[in-house]
Short mmCIF file of C-alpha atoms in Angstrom, two decimals:
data_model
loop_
_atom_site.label_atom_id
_atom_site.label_comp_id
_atom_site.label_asym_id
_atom_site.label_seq_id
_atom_site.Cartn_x
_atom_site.Cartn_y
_atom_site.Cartn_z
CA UNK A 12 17.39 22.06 -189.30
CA UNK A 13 15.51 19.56 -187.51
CA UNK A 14 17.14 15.63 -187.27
CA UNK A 15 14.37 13.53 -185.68
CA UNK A 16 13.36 14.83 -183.01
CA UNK A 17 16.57 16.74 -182.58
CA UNK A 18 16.20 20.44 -183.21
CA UNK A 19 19.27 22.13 -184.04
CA UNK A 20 18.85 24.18 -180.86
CA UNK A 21 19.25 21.57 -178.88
CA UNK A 22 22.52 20.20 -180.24
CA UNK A 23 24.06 24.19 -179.63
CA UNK A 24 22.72 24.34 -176.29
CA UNK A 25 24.28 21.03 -175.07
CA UNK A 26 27.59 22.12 -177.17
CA UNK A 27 27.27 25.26 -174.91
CA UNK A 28 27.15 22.94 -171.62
CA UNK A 29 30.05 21.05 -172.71
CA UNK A 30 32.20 23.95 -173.46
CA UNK A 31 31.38 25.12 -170.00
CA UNK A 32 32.46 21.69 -168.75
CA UNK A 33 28.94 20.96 -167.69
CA UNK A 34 28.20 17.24 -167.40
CA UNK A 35 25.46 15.66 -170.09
CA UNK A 36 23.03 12.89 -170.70
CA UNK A 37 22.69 12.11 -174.75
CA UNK A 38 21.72 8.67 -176.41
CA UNK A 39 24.18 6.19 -178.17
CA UNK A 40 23.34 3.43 -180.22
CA UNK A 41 22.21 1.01 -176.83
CA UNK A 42 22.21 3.28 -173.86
CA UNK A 43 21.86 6.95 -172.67
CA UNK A 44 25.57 7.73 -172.01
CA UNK A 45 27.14 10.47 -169.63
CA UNK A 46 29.35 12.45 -171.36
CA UNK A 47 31.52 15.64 -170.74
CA UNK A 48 34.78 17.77 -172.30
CA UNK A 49 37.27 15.43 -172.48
CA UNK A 50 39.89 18.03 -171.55
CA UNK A 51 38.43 19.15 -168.33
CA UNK A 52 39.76 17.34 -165.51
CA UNK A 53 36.76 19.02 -163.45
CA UNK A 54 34.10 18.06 -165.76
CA UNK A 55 36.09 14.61 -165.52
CA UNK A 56 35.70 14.38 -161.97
CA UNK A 57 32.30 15.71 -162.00
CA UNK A 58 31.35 13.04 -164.05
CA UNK A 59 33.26 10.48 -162.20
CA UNK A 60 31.48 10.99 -159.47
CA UNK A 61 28.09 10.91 -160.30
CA UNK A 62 28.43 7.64 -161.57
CA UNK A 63 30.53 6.64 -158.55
CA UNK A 64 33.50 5.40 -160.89
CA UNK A 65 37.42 4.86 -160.26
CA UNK A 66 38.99 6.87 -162.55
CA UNK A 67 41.57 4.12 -162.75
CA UNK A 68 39.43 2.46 -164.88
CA UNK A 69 39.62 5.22 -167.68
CA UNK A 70 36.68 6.10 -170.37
CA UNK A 71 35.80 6.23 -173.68
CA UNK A 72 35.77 8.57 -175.93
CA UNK A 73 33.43 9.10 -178.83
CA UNK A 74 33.96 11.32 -181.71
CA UNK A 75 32.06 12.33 -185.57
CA UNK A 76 35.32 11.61 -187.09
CA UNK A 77 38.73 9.96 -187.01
CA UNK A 78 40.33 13.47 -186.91
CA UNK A 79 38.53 14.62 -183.86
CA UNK A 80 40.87 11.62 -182.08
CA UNK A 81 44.04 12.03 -183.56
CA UNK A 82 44.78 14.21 -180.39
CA UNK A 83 44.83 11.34 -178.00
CA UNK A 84 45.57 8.13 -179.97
CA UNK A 85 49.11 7.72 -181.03
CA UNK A 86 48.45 6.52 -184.73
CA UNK A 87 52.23 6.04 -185.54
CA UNK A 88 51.94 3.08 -183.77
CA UNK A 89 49.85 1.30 -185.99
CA UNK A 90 50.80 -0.74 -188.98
CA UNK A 91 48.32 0.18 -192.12
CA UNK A 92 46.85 -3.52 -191.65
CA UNK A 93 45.41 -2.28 -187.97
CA UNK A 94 44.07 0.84 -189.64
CA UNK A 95 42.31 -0.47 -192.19
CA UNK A 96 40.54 -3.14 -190.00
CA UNK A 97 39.71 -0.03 -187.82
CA UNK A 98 38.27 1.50 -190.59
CA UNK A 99 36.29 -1.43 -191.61
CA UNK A 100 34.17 -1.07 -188.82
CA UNK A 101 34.10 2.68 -188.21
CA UNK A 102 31.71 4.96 -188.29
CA UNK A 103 30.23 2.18 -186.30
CA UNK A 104 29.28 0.75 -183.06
CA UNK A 105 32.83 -0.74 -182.45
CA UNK A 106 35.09 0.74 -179.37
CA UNK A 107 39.08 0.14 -180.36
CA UNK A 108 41.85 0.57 -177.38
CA UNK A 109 44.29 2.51 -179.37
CA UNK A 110 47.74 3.04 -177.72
CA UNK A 111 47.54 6.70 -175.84
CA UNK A 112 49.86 10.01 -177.12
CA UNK A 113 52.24 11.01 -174.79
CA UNK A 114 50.27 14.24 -173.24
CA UNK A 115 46.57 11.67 -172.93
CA UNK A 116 45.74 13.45 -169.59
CA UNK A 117 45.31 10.60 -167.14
CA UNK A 118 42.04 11.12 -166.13
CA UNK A 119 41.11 9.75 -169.84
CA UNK A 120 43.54 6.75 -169.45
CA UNK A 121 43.19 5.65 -165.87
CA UNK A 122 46.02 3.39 -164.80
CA UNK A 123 46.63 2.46 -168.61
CA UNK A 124 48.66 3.95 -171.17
CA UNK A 125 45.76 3.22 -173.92
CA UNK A 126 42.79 4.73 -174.55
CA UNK A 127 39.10 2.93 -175.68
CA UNK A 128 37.84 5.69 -178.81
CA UNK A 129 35.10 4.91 -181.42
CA UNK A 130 33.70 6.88 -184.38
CA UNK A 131 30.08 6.86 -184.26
CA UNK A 132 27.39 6.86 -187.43
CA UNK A 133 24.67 7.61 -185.00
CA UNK A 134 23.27 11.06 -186.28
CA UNK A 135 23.23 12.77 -182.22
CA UNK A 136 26.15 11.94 -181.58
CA UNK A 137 27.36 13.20 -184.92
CA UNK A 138 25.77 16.24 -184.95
CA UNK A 139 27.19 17.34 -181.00
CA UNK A 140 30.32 16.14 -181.33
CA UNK A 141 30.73 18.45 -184.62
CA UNK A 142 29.27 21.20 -183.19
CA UNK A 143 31.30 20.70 -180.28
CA UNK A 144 34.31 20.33 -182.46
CA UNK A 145 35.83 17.28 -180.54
CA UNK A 146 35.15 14.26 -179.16
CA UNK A 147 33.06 13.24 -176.06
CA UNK A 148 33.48 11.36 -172.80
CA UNK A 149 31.49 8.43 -172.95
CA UNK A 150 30.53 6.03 -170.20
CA UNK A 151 27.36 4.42 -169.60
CA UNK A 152 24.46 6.53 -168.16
CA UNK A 153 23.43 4.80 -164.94
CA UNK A 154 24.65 4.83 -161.48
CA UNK A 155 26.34 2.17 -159.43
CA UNK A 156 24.59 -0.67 -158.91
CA UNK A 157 21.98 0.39 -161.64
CA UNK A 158 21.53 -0.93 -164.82
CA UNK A 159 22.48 1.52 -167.82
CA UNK A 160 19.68 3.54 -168.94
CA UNK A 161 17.57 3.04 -171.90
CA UNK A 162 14.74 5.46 -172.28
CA UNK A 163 14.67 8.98 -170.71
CA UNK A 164 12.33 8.08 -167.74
CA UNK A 165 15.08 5.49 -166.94
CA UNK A 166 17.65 8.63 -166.90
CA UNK A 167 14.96 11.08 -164.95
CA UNK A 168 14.36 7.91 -162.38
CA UNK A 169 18.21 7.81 -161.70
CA UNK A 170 19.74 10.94 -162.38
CA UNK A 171 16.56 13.36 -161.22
CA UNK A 172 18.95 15.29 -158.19
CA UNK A 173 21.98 15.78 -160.34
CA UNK A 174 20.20 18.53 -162.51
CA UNK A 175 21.97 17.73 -165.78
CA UNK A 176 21.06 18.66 -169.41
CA UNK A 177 19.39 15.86 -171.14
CA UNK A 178 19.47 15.34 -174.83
CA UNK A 179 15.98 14.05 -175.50
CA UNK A 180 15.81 11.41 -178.35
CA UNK A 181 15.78 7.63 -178.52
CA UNK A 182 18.91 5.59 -178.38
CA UNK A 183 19.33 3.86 -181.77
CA UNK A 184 18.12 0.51 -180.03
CA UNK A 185 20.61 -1.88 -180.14
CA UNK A 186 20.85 -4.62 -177.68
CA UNK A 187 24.24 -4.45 -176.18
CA UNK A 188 27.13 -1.85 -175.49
CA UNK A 189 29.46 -1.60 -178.38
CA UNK A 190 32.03 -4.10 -178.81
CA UNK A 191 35.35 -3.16 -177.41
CA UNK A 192 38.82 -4.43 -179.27
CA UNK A 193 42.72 -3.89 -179.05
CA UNK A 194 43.62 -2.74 -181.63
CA UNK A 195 47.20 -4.20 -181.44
CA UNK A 196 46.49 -7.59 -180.15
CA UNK A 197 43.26 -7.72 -182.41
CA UNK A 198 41.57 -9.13 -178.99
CA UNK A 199 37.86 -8.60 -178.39
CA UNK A 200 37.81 -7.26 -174.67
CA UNK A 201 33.95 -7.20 -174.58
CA UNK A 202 31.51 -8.42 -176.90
#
């Protein structure tokens, strides 16, 4: 099955270096985005330090579906109103800071007891997160000091020592990260 320029080899082989808690490089709807098994506190600190990042500030996690979350959002929490208005905007480029289940290892979390998740229409992501059969880390694919890269000579130019598998398609193209938004307050936290 070939998806763009997506072979279905290379979704396997990068769901193979995330099940051995290798660190990857695969487009999201703006920017190339490091991502990594969200239960493996080395693959965690792996990627927490090739981006030079605190892991107080905790990450985001993508997923192909709502299900693939339900591990690390508590969703008794939320009233049916806050659902739906998730919904409304998922699969989509929307981040929502859902309250954390007890158990959220802290290296996903940070200092908070929350946790930024979004369900993504974009067809690579898709595709590797249900081969994978969960969700990914995402954070921005750049390192400190460096704006987020956009193209895959941007990733080579910044990430060329680290030796990491690179998922080689286009991001979708849009102009900005996604939108982040509490999704008990309702607040936009970024735009």
């Amino acid at each position: 099955m070939i998806i763009n320029s997506i072979t279905e080899y290379s979704i396997k082989n990068l769901s193979m270096q995330l099940k051995k808690n290798r660190v990857i490089i695969y487009p999201t709807e703006s920017v190339f985005g490091l991502g990594c098994n969200p239960d493996s506190e080395s693959a965690i600190r792996t990627l927490l330090k090739i981006k030079r990042r605190s892991w107080k500030k905790g990450l985001i996690l993508v997923a192909a579906n709502y299900s693939q979350l339900l591990k690390y959002v508590d969703d008794r929490l939320l009233s049916d109103n806050q659902r739906l208005l998730v919904f409304s905007t998922w699969p989509g480029p929307v981040t929502w800071v859902f309250p954390a289940r007890v158990g959220t290892p802290y290296w996903l979390t940070g200092q908070f007891s929350s946790i930024a998740v979004r369900v993504s229409d974009f067809k690579p992501i898709r595709y590797l997160c249900l081969d994978f059969g969960k969700p990914l880390v995402s954070t921005s694919a750049n390192l400190s000091g460096y704006p987020p890269a956009r193209t895959v000579i941007e990733v080579h130019n910044q990430f060329r020592y680290y030796n990491l598998p690179i998922m080689h398609h286009n991001v979708l193209g849009l102009p900005c990260p996604s939108e982040i938004r509490d999704v008990v307050s309702g607040r936009i936290i970024r735009k």
